[in-house]
XYZ file of C-alpha atoms in Angstrom:
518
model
C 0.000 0.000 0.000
C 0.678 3.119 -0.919
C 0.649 6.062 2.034
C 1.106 9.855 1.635
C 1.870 11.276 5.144
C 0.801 14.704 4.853
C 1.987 17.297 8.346
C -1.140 20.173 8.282
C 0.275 23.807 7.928
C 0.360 26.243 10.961
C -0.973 29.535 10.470
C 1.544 32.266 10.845
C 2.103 32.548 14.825
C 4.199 33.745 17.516
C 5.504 29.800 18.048
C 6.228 29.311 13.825
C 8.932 31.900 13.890
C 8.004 32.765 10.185
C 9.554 35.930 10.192
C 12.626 35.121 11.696
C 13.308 32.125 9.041
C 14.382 33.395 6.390
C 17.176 35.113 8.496
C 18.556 31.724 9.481
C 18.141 30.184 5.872
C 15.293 27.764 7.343
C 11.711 27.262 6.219
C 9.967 26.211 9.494
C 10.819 26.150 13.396
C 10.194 22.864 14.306
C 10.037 18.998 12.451
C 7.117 16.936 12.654
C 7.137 14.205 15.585
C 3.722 12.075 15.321
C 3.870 11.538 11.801
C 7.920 10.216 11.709
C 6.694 7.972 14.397
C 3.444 6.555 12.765
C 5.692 5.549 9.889
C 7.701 3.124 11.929
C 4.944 1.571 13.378
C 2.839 0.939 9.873
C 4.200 -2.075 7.817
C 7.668 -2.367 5.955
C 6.137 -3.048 3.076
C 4.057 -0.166 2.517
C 5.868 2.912 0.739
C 5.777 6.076 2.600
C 6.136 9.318 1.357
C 5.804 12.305 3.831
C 5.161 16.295 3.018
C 5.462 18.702 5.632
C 3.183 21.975 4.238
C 5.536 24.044 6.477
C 7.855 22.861 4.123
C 6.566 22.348 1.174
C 3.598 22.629 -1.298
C 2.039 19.684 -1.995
C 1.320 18.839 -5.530
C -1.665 16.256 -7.070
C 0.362 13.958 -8.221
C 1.533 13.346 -4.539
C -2.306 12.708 -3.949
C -2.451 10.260 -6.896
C 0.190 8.666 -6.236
C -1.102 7.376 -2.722
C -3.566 4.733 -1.920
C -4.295 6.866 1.384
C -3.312 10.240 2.761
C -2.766 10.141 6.614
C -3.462 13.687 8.162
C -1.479 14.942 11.398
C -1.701 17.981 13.649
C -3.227 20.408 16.485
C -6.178 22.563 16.700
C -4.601 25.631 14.715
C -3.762 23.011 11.650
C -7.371 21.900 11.609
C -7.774 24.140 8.834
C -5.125 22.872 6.468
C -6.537 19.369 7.561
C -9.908 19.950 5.939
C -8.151 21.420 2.828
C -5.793 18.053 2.638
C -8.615 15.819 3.087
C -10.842 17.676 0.760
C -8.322 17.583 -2.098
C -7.393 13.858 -1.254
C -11.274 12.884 -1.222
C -11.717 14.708 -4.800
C -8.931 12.384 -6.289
C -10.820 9.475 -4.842
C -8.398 8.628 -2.518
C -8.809 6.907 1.014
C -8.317 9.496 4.242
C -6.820 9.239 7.939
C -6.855 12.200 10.090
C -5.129 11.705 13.531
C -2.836 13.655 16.038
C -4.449 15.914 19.045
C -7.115 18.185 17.040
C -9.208 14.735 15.790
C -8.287 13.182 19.321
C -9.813 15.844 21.555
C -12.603 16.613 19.251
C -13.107 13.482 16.548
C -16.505 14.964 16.034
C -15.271 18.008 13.795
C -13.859 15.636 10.989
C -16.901 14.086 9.277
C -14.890 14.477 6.047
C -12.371 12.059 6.994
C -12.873 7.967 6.191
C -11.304 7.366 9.095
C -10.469 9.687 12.544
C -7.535 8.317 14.255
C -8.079 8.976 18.167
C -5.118 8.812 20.778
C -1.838 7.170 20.511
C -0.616 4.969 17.828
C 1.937 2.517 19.994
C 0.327 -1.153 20.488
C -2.740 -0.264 17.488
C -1.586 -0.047 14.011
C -3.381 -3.037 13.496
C -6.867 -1.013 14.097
C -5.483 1.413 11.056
C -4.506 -1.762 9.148
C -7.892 -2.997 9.533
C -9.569 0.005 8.532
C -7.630 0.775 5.303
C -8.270 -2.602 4.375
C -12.400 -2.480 5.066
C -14.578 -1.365 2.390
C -14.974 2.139 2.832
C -17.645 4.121 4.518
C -18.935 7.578 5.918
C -16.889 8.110 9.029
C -15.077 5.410 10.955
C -13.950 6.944 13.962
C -11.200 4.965 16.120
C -10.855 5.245 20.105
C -7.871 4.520 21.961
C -8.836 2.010 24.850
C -6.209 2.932 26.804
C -2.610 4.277 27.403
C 0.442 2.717 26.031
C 3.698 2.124 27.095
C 6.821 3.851 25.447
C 8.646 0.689 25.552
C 6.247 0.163 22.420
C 7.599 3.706 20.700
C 10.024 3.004 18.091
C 12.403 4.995 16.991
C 11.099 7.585 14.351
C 11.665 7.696 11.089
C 13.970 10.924 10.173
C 14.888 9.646 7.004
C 11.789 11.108 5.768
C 12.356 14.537 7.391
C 14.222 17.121 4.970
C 16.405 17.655 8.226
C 17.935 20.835 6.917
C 14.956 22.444 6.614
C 13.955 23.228 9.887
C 15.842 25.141 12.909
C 15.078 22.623 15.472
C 13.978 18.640 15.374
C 11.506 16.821 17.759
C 11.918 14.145 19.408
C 9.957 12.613 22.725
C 10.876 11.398 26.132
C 7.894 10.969 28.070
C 3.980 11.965 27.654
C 1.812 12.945 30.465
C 1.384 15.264 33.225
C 0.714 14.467 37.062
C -0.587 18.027 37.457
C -4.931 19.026 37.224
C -4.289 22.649 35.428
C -8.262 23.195 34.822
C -7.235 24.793 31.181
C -4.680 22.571 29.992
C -5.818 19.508 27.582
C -2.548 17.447 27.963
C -3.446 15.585 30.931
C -7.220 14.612 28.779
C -4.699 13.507 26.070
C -2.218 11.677 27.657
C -3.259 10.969 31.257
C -1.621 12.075 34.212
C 0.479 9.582 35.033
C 3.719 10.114 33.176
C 5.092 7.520 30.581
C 8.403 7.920 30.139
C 10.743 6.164 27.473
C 13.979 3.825 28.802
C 17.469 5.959 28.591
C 18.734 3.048 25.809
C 15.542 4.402 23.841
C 16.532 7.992 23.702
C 19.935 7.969 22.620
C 19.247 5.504 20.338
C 16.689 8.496 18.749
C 19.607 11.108 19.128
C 22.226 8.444 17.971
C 19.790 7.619 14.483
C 19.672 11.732 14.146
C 23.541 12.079 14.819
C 24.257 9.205 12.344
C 22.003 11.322 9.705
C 24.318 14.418 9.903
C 22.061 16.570 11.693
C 23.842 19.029 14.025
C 21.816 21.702 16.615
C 18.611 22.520 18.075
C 16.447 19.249 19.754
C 13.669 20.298 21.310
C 12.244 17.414 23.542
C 8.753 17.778 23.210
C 7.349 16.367 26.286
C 4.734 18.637 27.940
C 6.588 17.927 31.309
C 9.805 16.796 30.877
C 10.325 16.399 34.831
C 7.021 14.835 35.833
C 8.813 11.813 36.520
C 11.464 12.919 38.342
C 13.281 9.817 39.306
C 13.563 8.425 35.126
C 14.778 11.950 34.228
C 17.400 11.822 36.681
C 17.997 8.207 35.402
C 17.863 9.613 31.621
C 20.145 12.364 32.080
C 23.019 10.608 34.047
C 23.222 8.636 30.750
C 22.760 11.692 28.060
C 25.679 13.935 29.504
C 27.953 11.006 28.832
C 26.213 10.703 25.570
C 26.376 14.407 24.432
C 30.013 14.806 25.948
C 31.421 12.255 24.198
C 30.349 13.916 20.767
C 31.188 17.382 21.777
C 27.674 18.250 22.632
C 26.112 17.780 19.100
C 22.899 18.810 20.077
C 21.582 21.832 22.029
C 18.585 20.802 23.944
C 15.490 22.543 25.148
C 11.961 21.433 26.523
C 8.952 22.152 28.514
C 8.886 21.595 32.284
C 6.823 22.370 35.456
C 7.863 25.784 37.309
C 8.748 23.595 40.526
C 11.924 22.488 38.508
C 13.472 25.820 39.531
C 13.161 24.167 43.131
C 15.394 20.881 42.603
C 18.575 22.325 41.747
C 20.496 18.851 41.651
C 18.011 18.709 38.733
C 18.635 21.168 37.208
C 22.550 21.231 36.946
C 21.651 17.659 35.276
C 19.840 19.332 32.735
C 22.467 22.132 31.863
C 25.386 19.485 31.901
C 23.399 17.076 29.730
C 23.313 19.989 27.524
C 19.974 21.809 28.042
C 19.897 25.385 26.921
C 16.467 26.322 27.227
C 12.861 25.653 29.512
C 9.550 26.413 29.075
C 7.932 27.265 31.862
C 3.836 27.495 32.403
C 3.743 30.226 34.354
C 0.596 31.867 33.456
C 0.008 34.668 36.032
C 1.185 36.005 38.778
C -1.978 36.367 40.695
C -2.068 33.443 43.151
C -5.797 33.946 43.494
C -6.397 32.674 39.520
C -3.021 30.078 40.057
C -5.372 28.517 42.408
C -8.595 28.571 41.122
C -7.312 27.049 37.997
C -5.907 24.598 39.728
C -2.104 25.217 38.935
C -1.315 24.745 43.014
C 2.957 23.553 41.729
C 2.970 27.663 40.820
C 1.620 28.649 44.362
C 5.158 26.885 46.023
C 7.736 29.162 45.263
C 8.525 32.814 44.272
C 7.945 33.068 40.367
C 9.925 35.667 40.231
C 12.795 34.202 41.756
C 12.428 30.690 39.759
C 12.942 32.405 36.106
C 16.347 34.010 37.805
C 17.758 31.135 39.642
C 17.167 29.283 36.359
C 18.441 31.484 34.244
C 21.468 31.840 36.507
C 21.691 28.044 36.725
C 22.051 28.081 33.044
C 18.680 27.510 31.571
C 16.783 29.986 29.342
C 13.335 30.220 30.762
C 10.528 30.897 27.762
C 7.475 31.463 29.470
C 3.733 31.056 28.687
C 0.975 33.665 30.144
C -2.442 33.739 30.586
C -4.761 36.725 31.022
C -8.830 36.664 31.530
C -9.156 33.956 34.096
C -12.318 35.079 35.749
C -10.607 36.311 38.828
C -8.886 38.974 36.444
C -9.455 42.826 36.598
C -7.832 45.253 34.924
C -5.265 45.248 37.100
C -3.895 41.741 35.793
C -2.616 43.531 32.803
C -0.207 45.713 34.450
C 0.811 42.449 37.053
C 1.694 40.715 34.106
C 4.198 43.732 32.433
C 5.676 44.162 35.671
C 6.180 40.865 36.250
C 7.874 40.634 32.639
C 9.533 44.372 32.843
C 13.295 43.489 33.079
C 12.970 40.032 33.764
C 15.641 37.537 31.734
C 13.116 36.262 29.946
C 12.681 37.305 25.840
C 9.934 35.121 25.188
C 7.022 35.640 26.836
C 4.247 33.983 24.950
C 1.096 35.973 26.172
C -2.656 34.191 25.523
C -6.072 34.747 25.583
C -7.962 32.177 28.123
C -9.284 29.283 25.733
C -11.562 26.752 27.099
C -10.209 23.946 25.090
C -12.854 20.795 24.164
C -12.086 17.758 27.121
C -10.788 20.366 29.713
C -12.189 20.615 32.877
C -12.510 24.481 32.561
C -14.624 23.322 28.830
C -16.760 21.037 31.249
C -17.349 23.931 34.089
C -17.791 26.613 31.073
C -20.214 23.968 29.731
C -21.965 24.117 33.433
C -21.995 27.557 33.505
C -23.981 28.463 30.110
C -20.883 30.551 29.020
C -19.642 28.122 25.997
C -19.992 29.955 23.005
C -18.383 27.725 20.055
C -15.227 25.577 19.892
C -11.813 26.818 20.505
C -10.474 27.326 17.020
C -6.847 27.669 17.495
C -7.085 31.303 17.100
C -4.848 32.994 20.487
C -6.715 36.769 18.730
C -10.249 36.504 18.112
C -12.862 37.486 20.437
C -12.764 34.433 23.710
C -14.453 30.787 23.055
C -16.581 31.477 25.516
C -18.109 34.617 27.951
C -14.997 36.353 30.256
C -16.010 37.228 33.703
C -14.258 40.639 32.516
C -15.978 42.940 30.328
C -15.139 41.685 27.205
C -13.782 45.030 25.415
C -11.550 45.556 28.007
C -9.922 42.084 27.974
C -9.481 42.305 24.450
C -8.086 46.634 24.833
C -5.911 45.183 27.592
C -4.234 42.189 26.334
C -3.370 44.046 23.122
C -1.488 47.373 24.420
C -0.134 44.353 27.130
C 1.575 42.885 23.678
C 2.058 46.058 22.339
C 4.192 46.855 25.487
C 5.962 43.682 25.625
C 7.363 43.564 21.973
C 8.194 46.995 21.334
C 12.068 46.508 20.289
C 12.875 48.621 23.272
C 11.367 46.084 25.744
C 12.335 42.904 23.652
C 16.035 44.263 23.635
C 15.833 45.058 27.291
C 15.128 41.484 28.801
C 17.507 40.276 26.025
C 20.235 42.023 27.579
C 18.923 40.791 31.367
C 19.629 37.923 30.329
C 22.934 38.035 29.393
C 23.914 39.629 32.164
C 22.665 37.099 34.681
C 23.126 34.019 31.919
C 25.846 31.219 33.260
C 28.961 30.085 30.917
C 27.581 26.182 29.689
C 29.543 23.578 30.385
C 29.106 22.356 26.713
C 29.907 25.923 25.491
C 26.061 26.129 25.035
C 24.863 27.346 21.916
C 27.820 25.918 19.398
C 29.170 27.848 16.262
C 28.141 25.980 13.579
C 29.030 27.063 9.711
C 25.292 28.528 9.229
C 25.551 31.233 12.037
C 28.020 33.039 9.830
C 25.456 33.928 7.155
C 23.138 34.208 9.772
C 25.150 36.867 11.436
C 25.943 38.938 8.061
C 21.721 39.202 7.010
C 21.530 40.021 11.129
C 23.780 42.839 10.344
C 21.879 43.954 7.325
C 18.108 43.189 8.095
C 18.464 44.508 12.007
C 21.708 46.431 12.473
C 21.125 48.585 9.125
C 17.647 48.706 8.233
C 15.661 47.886 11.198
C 14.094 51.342 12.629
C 15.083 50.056 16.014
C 19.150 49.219 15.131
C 20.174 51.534 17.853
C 18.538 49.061 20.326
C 19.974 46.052 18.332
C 23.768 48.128 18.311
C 23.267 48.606 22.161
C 22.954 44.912 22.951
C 25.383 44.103 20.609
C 28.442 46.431 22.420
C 27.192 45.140 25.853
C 27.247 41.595 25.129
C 31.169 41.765 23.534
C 32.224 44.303 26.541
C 30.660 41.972 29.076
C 29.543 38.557 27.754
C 31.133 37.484 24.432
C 30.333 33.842 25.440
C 27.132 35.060 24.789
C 27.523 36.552 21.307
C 25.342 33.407 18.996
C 22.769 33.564 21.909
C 21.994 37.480 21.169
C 22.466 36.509 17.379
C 19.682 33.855 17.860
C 17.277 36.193 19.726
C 17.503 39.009 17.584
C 16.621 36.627 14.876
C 13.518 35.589 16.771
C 12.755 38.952 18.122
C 12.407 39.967 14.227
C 9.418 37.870 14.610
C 7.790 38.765 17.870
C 8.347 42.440 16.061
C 7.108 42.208 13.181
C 4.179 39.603 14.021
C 2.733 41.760 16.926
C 2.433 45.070 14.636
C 1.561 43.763 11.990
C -0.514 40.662 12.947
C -1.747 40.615 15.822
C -2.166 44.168 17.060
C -4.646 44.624 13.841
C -6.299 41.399 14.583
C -6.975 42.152 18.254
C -8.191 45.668 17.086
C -10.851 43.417 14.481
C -12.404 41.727 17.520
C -13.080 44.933 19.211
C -14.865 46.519 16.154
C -16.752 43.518 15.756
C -17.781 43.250 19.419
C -19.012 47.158 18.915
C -20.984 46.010 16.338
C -22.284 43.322 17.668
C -23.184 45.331 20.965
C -24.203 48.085 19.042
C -26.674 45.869 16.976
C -28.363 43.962 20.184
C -28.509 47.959 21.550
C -30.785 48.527 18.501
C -32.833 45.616 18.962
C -33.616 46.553 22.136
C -34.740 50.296 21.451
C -36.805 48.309 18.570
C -38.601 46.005 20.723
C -39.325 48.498 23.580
């Protein structure tokens, strides 16, 4: 048989990076996981062809060529799903749609032959089975339970165009012991954590080393510490691993904020070559920490866990959250003092969504407030009615963004972080032949034509005079802060300002209708 893995495109966003890839002669952030893995678990006889849309277009002879097309990805690629599946259907060929957007809400692909729910490990024979069945409308498959990672092979890169992308995937563990009322991981993959054996992971790295592939790995657990006694297991047998290489790979992930607590832990992480951390940090109000149930966030200083981090040696990206229902106003100004100064570029600022499966979907759900499915889409108007007056959640979060990634605000926690930033015992982020060019269209794009090139020329000075260590770090993040740039003023500032004029409207039309009936 033949199969057409096909990896759904992301809209532009703040996590794609879009702007910033060209700089660094890439064409997307980040390689597809899911798929790579589905292909070592389907049969060795079946031909495979995969097309990542990040990537590349994807032509009709592609689609005629397959027997089926196998759909992957999130909520925000639902979108390109329907488009893939459409054009696959109108060729008359057989379609799969899996990964977390079918998973947490199978009923929203009717087009699909077949929706692919939960994990693949332990049921390719379900898939099998259904390829080979006559077809019908919708044949929706359920995951009866969990699996084990023992079961995980190791993915297939050789389908990945590795140069291509600035980072590559690849998976320790899945699951979450934590009950964050928002979060949908823990309805995906449990919360007991499943973690892979240490001999399974560097076989991964060593099948991505073999391939050539030198640089970012982003480990794409969604708590790479919730089992803390297999990390600590895991890592005593990467920094061996990565030593004896020369550190090949810089390393980042996602973790729980009460890693800034275990500080054995962390110096494992920065000597098995971790760079990077994001954090869930959300708020600092520990009224909405704890009614959304993120209690790990209410046992230490917040504050003081992005510094000792970034002290320790790890980057800390964090994600925020404004319009929980305990929010005023005031949570907009807690959140940019919070950020003013703070080592921390990459603040990811959201919109509340009540994803489908959540507990907060189920309360909302309670409540009467639901208003349609969460779309993907961190700038329209909420999924569902804020506790805040809805105008100014949607005024405040956007001059909060505005604030945040001016250049003179970006630059500023840049530079906090090189001053509090630790040397890496693997020389953290390695020159490699690409930075070169990178650092000449850097000059150009930033330091010449860039309104703001004072701002970049300031960091610049400071970081030879005080940190040259640090120098491919500040290249790196003035690539990326190209993006947050350009994307907030041009993006999302306009998009935010949309959902207000179409709230006035709608207000304005309900006003009407009320004059009318009275």
């Amino acid at each position: 048989m033949k199969i057409l893995l096909v990896y759904a495109a992301f809209p532009v966003s703040y996590w794609g990076f879009q702007h910033s890839m060209p700089l660094i002669g890439r064409r997307a952030s980040l390689s597809p996981l899911g798929l790579i893995t589905l292909a070592a678990l389907l049969p060795r006889t079946w031909e495979l062809r995969l097309i990542d849309l990040n990537v590349q277009p994807l032509p009709d002879a592609d689609l005629v060529w397959a027997d089926a097309v196998l759909v992957g990805g999130m909520r925000v690629q639902a979108p390109s799903m329907h488009e893939v599946v459409a054009r696959a259907r109108a060729l008359g060929r057989r379609t799969v749609v899996g990964g977390p957007a079918p998973t947490t809400a199978p009923e929203d692909f009717p087009d699909a032959e077949v929706v692919f729910c939960g994990e693949a490990e332990g049921r390719i024979g379900e898939l099998v089975a259904a390829l080979s069945a006559p077809r019908v409308a919708t044949r929706v498959l359920v995951a009866k339970q969990r699996p084990a990672l023992a079961f995980s092979p190791i993915p297939r890169f050789e389908l990945l165009e590795l140069a291509a992308y600035s980072s590559v995937s690849v998976q320790y563990s899945r699951g979450c012991p934590f009950q964050c009322e928002f979060c949908d991981i823990i309805e995906i993959f449990g919360r007991v954590p499943r973690v892979k054996t240490p001999a399974q992971v560097l076989a991964e790295l060593t099948a991505l080393y073999e391939r050539g592939y030198r640089g970012s790995v982003f480990f794409v657990d969604d708590n790479f510490i919730g089992n803390k006694v297999s990390v600590r297991a895991l890592l005593a047998e990467l920094e061996p691993w990565q030593r004896a290489r020369g550190f090949p790979f810089e390393l980042y992930t996602e973790a729980s904020v009460n890693l800034a607590a275990d500080r054995e832990l962390v110096a494992a992480m920065v000597r098995s070559g971790f760079t990077a951390v994001f954090l869930g940090i959300e708020t600092p109000s520990a009224t909405a920490l704890a009614a959304a149930g993120k209690r790990q966030n209410l046992a230490l200083d917040l504050s003081e866990a992005v510094q000792s981090l970034t002290v320790a040696g790890l980057e800390v990206m964090g994600g925020f959250i404004v319009g929980f229902d305990s929010d005023g106003v005031e949570a907009f100004e807690a959140q940019r003092q919070f950020l003013a100064g703070a080592p921390l570029p990459l603040a990811m600022v959201g919109l509340l969504s009540a994803l489908p499966g959540t507990a907060l979907w189920r309360r909302l759900a309670r409540e009467g407030r639901l208003r349609c499915s969460a779309n993907g889409d961190a700038f329209a108007r909420p999924n569902f009615e804020p506790a805040m007056d809805e105008d100014l959640l949607l005024q405040g979060y956007a001059a909060l963004l505005a604030e945040l990634y001016q250049p003179a605000a970006y630059y500023a926690r840049c530079a906090a972080y090189v001053e509090r930033a630790a040397r890496l015992p693997g020389g953290g982020k390695q020159l490699r032949a690409w930075h070169l060019a990178t650092m000449l269209r850097c000059l150009w794009q930033v330091g010449v034509r860039a309104p703001y090139r004072g701002e970049f020329w300031r960091l610049l000075g400071r970081t030879l005079r005080r940190a040259p260590h640090q120098l491919t770090w500040v290249v790196g993040h003035v690539v990326m802060g190209e993006h947050m740039i350009r994307y907030t003023r041009e993006q999302v500032l306009p998009r935010l300002a949309q959902a207000r004029a179409e709230l006035a409207d709608e207000r304005a039309a309900a006003r009407s209708t009320l004059r009318a009936a009275s």
